[in-house]
Short mmCIF file of C-alpha atoms in Angstrom, two decimals:
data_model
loop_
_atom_site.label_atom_id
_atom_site.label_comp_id
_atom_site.label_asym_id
_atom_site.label_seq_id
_atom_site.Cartn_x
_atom_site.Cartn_y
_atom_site.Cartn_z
CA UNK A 1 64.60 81.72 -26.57
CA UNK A 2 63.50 80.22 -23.46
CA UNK A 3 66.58 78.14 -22.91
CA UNK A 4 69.02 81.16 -24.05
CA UNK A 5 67.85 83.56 -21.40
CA UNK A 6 68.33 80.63 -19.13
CA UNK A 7 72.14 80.25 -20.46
CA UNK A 8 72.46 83.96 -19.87
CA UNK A 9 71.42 84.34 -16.80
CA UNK A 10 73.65 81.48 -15.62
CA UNK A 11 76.57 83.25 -16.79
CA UNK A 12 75.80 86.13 -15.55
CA UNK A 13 75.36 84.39 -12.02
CA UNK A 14 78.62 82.49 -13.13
CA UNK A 15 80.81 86.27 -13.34
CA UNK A 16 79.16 87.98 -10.50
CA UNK A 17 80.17 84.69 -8.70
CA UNK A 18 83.88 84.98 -9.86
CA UNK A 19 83.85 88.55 -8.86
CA UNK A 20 82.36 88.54 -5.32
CA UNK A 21 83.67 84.98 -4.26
CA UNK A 22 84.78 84.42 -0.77
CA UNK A 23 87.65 81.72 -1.88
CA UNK A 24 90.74 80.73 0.02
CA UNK A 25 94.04 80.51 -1.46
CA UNK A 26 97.21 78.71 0.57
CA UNK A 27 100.58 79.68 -0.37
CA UNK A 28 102.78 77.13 -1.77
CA UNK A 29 106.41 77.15 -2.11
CA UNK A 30 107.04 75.15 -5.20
CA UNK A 31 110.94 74.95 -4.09
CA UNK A 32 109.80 72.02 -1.59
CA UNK A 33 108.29 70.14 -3.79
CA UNK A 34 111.39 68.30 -5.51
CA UNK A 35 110.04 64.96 -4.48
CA UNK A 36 106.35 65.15 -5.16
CA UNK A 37 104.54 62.91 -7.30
CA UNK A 38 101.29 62.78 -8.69
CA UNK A 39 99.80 61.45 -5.67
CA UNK A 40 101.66 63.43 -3.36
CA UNK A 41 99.84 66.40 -5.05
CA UNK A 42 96.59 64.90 -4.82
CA UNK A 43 97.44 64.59 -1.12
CA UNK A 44 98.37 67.67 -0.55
CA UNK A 45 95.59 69.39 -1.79
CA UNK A 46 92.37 67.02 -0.30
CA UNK A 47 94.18 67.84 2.74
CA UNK A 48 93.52 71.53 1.92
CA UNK A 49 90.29 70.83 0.22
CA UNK A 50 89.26 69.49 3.87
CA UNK A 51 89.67 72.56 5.64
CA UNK A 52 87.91 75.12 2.48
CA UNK A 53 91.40 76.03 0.79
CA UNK A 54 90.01 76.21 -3.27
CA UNK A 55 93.66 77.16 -4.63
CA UNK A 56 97.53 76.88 -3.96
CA UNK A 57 98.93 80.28 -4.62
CA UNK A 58 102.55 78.34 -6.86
CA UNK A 59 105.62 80.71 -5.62
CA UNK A 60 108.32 79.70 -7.98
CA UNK A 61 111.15 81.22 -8.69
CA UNK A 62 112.98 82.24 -12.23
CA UNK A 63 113.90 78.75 -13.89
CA UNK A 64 117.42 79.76 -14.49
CA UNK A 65 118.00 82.14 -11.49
CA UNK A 66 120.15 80.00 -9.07
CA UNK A 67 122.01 76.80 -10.89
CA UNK A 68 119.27 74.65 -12.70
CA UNK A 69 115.76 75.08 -11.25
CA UNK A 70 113.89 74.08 -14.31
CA UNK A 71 112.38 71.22 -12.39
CA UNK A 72 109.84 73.32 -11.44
CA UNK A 73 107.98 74.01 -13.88
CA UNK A 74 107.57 69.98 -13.80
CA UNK A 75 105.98 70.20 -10.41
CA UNK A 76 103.82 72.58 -11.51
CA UNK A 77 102.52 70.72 -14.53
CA UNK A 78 102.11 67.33 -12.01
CA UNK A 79 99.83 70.05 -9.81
CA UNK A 80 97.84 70.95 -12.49
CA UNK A 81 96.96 67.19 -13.73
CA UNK A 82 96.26 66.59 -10.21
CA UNK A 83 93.98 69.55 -9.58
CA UNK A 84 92.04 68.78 -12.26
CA UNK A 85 91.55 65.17 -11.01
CA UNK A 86 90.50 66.16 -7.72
CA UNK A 87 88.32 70.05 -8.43
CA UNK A 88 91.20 71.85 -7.18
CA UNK A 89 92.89 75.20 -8.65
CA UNK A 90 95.90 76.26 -9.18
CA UNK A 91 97.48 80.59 -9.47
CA UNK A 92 100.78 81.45 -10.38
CA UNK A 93 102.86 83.34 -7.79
CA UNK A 94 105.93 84.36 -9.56
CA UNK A 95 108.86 84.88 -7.18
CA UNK A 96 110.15 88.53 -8.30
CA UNK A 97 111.96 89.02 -5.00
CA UNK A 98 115.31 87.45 -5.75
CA UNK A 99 117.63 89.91 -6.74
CA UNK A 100 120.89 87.67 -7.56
CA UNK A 101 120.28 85.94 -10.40
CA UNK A 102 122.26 84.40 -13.46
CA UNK A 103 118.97 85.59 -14.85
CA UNK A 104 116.00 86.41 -14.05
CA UNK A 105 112.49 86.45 -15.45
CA UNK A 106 111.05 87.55 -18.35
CA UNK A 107 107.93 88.12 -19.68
CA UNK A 108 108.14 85.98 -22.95
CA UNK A 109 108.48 82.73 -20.50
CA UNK A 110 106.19 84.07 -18.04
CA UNK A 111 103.35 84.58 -21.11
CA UNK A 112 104.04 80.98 -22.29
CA UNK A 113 103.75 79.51 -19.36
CA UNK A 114 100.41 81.06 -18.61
CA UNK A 115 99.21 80.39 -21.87
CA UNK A 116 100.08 77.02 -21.72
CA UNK A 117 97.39 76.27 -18.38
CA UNK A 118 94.96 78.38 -19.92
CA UNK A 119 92.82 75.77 -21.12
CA UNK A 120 92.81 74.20 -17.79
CA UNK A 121 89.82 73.74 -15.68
CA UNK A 122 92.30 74.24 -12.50
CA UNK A 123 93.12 77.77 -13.62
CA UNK A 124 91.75 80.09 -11.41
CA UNK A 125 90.09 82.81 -12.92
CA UNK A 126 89.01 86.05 -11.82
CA UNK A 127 85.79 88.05 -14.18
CA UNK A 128 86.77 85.24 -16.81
CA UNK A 129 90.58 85.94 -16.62
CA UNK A 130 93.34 84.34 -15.67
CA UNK A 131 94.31 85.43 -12.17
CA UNK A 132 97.94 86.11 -11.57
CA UNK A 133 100.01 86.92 -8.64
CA UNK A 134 103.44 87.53 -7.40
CA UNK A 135 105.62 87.63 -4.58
CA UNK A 136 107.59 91.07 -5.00
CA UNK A 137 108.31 92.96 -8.44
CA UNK A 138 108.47 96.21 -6.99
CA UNK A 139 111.87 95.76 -5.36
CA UNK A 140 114.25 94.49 -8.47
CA UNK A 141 115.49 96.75 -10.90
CA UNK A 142 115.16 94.03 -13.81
CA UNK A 143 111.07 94.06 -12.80
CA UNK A 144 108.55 96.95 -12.34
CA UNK A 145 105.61 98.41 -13.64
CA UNK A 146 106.81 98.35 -17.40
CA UNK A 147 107.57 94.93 -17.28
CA UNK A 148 104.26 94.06 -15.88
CA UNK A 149 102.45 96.12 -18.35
CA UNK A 150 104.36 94.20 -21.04
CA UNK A 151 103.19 90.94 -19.41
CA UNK A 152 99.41 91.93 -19.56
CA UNK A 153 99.97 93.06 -23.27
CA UNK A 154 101.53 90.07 -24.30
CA UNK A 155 98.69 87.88 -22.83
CA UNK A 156 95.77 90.37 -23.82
CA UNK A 157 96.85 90.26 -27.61
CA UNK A 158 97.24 86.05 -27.45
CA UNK A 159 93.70 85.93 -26.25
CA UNK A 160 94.18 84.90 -22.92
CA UNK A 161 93.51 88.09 -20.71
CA UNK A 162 95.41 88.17 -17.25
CA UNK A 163 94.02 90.00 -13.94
CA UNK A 164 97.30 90.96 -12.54
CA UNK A 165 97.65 91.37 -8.55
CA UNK A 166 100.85 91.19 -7.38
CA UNK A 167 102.07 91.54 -3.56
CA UNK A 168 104.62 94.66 -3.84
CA UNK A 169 106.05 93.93 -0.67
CA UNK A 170 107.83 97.44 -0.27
CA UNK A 171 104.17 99.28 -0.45
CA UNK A 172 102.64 96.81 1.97
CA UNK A 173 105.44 97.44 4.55
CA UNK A 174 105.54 101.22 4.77
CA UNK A 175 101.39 100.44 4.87
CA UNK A 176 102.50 99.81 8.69
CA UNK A 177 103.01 103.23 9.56
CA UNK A 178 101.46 104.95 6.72
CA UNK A 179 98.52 103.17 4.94
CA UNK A 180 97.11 106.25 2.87
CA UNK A 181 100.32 106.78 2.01
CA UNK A 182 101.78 104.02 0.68
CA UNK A 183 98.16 103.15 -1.28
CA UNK A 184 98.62 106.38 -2.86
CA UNK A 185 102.07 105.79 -3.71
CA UNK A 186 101.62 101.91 -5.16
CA UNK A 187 98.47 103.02 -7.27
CA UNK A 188 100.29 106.13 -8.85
CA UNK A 189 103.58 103.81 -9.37
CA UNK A 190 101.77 100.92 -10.67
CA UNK A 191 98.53 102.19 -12.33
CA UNK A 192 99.29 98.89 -14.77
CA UNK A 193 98.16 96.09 -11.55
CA UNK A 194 94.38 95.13 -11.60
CA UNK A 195 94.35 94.15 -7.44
CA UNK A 196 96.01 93.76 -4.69
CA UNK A 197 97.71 91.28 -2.59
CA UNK A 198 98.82 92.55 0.92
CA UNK A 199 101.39 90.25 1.98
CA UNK A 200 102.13 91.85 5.46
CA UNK A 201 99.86 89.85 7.79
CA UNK A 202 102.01 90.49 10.28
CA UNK A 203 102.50 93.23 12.39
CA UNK A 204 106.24 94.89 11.91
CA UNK A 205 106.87 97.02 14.73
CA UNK A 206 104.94 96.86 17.57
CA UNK A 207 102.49 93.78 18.96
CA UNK A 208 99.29 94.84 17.32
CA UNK A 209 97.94 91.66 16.11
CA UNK A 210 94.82 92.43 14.49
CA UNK A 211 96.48 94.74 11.96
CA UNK A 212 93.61 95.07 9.72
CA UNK A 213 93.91 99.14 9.24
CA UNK A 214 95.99 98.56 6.11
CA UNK A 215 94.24 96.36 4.31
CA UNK A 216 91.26 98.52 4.78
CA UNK A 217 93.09 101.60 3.30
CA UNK A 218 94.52 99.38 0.67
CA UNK A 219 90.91 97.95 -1.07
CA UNK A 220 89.54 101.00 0.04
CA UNK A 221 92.14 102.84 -2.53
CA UNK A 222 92.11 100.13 -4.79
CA UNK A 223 87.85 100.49 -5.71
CA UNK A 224 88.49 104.28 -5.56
CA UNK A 225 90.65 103.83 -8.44
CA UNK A 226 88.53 101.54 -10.44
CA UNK A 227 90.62 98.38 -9.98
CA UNK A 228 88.63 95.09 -11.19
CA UNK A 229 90.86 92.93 -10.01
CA UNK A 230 90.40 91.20 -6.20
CA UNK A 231 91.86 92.69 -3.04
CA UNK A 232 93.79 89.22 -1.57
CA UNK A 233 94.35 89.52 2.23
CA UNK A 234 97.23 87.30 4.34
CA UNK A 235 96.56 85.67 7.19
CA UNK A 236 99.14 83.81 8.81
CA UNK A 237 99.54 82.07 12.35
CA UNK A 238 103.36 83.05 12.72
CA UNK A 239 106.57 83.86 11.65
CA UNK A 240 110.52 83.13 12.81
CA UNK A 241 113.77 83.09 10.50
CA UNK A 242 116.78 82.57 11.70
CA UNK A 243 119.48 81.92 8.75
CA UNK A 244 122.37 82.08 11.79
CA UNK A 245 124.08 83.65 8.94
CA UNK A 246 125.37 86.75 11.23
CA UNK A 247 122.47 89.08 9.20
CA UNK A 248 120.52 90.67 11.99
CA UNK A 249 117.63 91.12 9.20
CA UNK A 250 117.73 87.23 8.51
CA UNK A 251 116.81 86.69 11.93
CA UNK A 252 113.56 87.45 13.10
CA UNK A 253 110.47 86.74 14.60
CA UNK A 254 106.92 88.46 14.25
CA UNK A 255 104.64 89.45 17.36
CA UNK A 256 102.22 86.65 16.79
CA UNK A 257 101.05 85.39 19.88
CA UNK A 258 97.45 85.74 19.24
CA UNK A 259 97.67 86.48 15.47
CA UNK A 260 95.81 83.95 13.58
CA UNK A 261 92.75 84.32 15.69
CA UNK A 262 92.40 88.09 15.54
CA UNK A 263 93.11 88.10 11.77
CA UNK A 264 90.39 85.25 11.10
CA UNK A 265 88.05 86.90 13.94
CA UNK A 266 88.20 89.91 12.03
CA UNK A 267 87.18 88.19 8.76
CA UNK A 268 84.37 86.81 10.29
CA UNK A 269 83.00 89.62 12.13
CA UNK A 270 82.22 91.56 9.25
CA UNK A 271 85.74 94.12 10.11
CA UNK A 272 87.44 93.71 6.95
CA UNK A 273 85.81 92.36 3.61
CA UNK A 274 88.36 91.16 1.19
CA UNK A 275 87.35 89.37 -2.04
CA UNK A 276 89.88 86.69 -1.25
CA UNK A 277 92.13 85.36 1.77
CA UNK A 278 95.30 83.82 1.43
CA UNK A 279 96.95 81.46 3.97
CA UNK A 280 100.74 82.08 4.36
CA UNK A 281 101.29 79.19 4.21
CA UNK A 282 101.35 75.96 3.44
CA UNK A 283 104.63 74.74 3.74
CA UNK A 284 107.43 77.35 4.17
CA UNK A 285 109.66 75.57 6.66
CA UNK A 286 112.10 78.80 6.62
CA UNK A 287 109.87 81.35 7.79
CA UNK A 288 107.65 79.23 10.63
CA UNK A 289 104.18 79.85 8.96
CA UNK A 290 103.31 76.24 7.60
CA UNK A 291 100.09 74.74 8.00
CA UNK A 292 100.99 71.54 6.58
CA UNK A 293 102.17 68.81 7.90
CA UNK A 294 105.69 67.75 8.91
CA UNK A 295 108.00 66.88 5.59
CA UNK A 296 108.98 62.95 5.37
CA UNK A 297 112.35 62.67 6.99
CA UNK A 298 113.39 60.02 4.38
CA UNK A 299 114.94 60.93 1.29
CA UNK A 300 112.92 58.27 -0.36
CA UNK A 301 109.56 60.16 0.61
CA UNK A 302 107.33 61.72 -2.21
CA UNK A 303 107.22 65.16 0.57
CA UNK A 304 110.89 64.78 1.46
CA UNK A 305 112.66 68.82 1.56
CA UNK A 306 115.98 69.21 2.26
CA UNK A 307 116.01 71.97 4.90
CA UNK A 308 119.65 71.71 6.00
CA UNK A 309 120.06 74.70 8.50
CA UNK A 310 116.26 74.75 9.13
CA UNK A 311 115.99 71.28 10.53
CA UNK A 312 117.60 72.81 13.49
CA UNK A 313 113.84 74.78 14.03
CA UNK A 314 111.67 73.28 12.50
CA UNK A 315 111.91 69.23 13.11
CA UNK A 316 109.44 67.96 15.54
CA UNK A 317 107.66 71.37 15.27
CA UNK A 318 104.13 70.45 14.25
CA UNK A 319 101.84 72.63 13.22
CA UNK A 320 98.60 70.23 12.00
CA UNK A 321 96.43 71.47 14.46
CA UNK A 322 96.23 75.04 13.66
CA UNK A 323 94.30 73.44 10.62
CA UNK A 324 91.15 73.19 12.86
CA UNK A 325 91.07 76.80 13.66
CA UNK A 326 91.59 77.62 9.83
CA UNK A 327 88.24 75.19 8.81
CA UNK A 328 86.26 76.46 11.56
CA UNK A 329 86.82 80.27 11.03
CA UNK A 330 86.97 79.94 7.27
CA UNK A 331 83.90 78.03 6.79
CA UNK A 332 82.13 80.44 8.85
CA UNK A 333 83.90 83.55 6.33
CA UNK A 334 82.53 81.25 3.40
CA UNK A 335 79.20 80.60 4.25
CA UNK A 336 78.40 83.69 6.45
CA UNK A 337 77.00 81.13 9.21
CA UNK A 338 79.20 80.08 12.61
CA UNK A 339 79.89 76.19 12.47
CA UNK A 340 78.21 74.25 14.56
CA UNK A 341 80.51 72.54 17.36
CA UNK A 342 80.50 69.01 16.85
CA UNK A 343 83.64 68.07 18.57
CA UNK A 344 85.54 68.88 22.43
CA UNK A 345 89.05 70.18 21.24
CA UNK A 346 91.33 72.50 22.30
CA UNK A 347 94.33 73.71 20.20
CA UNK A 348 97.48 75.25 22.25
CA UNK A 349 100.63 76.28 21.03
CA UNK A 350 103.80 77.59 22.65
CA UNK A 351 107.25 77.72 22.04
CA UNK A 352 110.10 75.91 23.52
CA UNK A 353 112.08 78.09 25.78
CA UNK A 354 112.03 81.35 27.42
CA UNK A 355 112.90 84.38 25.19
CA UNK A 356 115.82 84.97 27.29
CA UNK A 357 117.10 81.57 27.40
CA UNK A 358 120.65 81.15 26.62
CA UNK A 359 120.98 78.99 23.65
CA UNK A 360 124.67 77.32 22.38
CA UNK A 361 123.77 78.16 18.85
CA UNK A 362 121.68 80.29 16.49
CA UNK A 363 121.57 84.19 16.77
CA UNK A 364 122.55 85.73 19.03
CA UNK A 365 119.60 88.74 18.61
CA UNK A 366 116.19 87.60 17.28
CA UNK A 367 114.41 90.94 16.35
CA UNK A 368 111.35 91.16 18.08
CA UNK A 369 112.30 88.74 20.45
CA UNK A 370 110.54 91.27 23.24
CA UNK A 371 107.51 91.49 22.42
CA UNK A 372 106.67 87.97 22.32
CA UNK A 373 105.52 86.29 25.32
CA UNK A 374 106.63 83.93 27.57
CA UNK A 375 103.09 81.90 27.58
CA UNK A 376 100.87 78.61 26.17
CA UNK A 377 98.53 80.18 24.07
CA UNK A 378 94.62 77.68 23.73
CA UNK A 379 91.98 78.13 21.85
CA UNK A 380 88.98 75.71 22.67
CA UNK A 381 86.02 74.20 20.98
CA UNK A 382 83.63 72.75 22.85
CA UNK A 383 79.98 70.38 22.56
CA UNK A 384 78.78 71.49 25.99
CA UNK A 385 79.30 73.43 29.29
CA UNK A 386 83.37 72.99 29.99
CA UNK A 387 85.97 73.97 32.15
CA UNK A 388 89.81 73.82 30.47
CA UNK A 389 92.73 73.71 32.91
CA UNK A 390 96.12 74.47 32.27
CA UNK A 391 99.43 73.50 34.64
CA UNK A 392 102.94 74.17 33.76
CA UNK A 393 105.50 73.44 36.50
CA UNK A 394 104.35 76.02 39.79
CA UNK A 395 101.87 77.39 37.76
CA UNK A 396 98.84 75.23 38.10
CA UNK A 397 94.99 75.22 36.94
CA UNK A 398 94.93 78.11 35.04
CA UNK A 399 91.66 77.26 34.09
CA UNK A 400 88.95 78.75 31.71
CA UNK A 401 85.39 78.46 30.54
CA UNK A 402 84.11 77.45 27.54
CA UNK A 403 80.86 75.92 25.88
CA UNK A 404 78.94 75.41 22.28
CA UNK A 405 78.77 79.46 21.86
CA UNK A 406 81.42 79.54 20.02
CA UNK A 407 85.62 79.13 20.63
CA UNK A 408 86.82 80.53 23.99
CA UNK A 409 90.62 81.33 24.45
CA UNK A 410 93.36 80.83 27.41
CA UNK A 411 96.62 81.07 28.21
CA UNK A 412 99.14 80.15 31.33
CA UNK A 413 102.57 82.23 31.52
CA UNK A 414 105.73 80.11 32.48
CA UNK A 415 106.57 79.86 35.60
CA UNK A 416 110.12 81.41 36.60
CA UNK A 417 111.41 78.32 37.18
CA UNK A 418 111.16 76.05 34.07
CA UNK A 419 112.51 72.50 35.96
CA UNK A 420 117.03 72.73 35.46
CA UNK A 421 118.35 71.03 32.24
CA UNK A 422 115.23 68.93 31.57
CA UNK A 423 112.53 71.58 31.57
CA UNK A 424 109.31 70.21 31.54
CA UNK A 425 105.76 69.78 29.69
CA UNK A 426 102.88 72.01 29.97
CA UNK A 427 99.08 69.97 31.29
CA UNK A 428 95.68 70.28 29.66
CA UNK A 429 92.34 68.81 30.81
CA UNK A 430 88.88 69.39 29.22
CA UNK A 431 86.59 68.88 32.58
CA UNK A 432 82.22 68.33 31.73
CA UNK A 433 80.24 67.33 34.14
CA UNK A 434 82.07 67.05 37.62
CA UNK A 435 84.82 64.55 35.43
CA UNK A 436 87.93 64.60 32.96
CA UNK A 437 87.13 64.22 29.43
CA UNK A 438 89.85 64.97 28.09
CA UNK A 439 93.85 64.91 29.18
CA UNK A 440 97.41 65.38 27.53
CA UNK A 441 100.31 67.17 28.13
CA UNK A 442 102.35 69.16 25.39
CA UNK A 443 104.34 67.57 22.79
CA UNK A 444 107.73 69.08 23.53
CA UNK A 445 109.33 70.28 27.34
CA UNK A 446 109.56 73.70 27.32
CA UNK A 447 112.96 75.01 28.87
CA UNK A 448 115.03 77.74 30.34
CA UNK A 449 118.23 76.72 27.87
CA UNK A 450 118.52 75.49 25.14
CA UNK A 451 120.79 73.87 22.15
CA UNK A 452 119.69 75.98 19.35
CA UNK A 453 117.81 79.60 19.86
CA UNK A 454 113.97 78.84 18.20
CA UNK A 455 111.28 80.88 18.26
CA UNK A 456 108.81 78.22 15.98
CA UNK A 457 105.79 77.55 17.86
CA UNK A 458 104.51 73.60 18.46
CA UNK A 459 100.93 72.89 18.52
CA UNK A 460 99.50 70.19 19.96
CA UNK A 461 95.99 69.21 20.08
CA UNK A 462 93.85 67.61 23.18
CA UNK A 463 90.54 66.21 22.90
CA UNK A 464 88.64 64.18 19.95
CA UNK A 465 91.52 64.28 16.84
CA UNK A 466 94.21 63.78 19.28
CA UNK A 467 94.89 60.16 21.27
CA UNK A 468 94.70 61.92 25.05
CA UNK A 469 91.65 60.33 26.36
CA UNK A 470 90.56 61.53 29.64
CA UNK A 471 89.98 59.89 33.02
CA UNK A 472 87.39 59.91 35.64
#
């Protein structure tokens, strides 16, 4: 008796666990992963591991939508094998945006798919079942709430129970001016969903870049209703498209200048409590928002994407560093504690030219191109008393102050005159104690031209991590 009550409790501790966890999901498009291998996966995810990611979020699109994309559910099953090597887990994100296909999916494939992981310890799960989300399904005629009732039936009656949360994109978009609203309107229209997944982590039409409000309206709505699924947040550092396809809506960039710090900030300071965040993303090279690193450029490389027209934004565009802010701010979400500082490093990002800059190819109008600014943008973490200077051409020692409190934040406009045809490279120093500690200059020159319009941030890093070692 004694030992059942033991077993009991443990469950019980086990479900309340699943229900109330504070886990981190990263999404993952599945369509660059042609060339992984098994180890790539295992890569790919002890790099997330590192910095408290416990899932990839697998957006894949309908098998037979476009040509032959069957390869992916091969991808997926390497994932799988590798998360369960390495403790990782794995959620579906079915792709129900695409609205051209030969055809599209149904929810016979979709119900054998999930069945098939459903023994897996890398399934997530969410009050014992199997989480799933989606990217869209409120958009497409083919989709909608019938079809995703027929889903949940399907896998209710084989014995392997779904909590469905989808991101209906439309609902989370007219959230922007109109939260009560459009919760009102998604719950009536799609009483079948169990949560929520917000994908609009960006602000839409003005440069608001804490836009929490609807997400608070949303799972506010959501446990009003009696939802037991989880309320999954986005938090992304950015977002530019630019398909040069002569679409203005496939050309765009989001007000994100200070984003991904007021998003996580807000997590952390108690603002908005979601059951789950999710990282957008890890590796979508089209929209800007990757926090993983650089693809091989080699075709013979095991992370190797074709990008074609993206190259042109995205190569030599790192992002890596932006990982640091994402361990330090979501361990601190995760464990309720702040991190101790350990480490002198400062984080900036900027992008390459002036909004204004006349470029020989690419768009010719980037929406939202005004209400970014023309700045370097740093975010600092710091062991002891510091002072962080910034120069960019006539503009010189913006400085700041920063110490083991916590992360302090900076930023340096551009100077008017950005240096002719060769532009040049922004400065950083970390000063302590009457000395340089730390010195490096920015990875790319920032100019007042340029080849090809791009609005994709690169982020460097200065201090331990990075190989700028200071002087005295």
């Amino acid at each position: 008796m004694f030992s059942f009550t033991l077993a009991v409790s443990a469950l019980a501790a086990l479900c309340i666990r699943a229900a109330t966890a504070a886990d981190v999901f990263a999404h993952f498009m599945v369509q660059n992963a042609y060339a992984y291998d098994h180890s790539q996966w295992k890569a790919d995810m002890l790099s997330a591991k590192s910095i408290g990611v416990d899932a990839f979020a697998m957006n894949w699109m309908p098998p037979d939508c476009q040509g032959n994309l069957g390869w992916q559910e091969d991808r997926i099953e390497d994932a799988f094998k590798a998360a369960e090597e390495v403790g990782f887990k794995i959620v579906h994100s079915f792709d129900m945006s695409w609205d051209n296909c030969d055809k599209y999916w149904n929810t016979t494939y979709m119900a054998d798919v999930l069945q098939k992981h459903a023994g897996s310890k890398a399934t997530y799960r969410w009050n014992s079942n199997i989480l799933v989300t989606t990217y869209g399904g409120d958009r497409v005629k083919e989709y909608g709430a019938l079809f995703f009732a027929d889903l949940k039936a399907k896998m209710f009656f084989s014995g392997n129970a779904i909590s469905l949360t989808p991101a209906l994109t439309s609902f989370a978009e007219k959230a922007q001016k109109n939260a009560a609203s459009a919760a009102f309107d998604m719950i009536a229209d799609f009483a079948v969903i169990d949560g929520y997944f917000n994908w609009q982590a960006w602000p839409m039409y003005d440069n608001v870049n804490n836009t929490i409000d609807a997400d608070e309206v949303f799972q506010s709505a959501m446990k009003k209703a009696g939802k037991s699924g989880p309320y999954i947040m986005a938090v992304s550092p950015w977002q530019f498209k630019d398909l040069d396809n002569g679409n203005n809506m496939d050309a765009w960039v989001a007000p994100a200048d200070w984003l991904f710090k007021d998003r996580l900030e807000s997590l952390v300071n108690g603002e908005v409590q979601p059951d789950i965040i999710e990282l957008l993303t890890w590796n979508d090279w089209c929209e800007s928002h990757y926090l993983r690193d650089l693809p091989g450029n080699s075709t013979s490389s095991s992370d190797y994407a074709n990008m074609g027209r993206l190259e042109a934004y995205v190569a030599g565009q790192n992002h890596s560093p932006w990982r640091i802010m994402t361990k330090y701010y979501v361990e601190w979400w995760k464990t309720g504690k702040q991190p101790e500082i350990t480490e002198d490093q400062v984080v900036f990002w900027y992008r390459v030219h002036a909004k204004d800059a006349q470029c020989n190819q690419g768009s010719s109008h980037i929406r939202n191109s005004d209400l970014v600014e023309d700045a370097i943008f740093a975010w600092a973490l710091v062991t002891k008393d510091s002072r962080v200077s910034m120069s960019l051409g006539d503009n010189t020692y913006y400085d700041f102050h920063a110490d083991n409190s916590g992360p302090a934040t900076g930023s340096i406009p551009f100077p008017k005159d950005l240096g002719g045809s060769e532009g040049m490279r922004p400065e950083f120093a970390i000063m302590q104690d009457g000395k340089t500690a730390y010195y490096g200059q920015g990875s790319k020159r920032i100019t007042s031209w340029c080849s090809t319009k791009n609005f994709n941030p690169v982020v460097n890093l200065i201090g331990q991590g990075s190989d700028n070692r200071g002087h005295s």
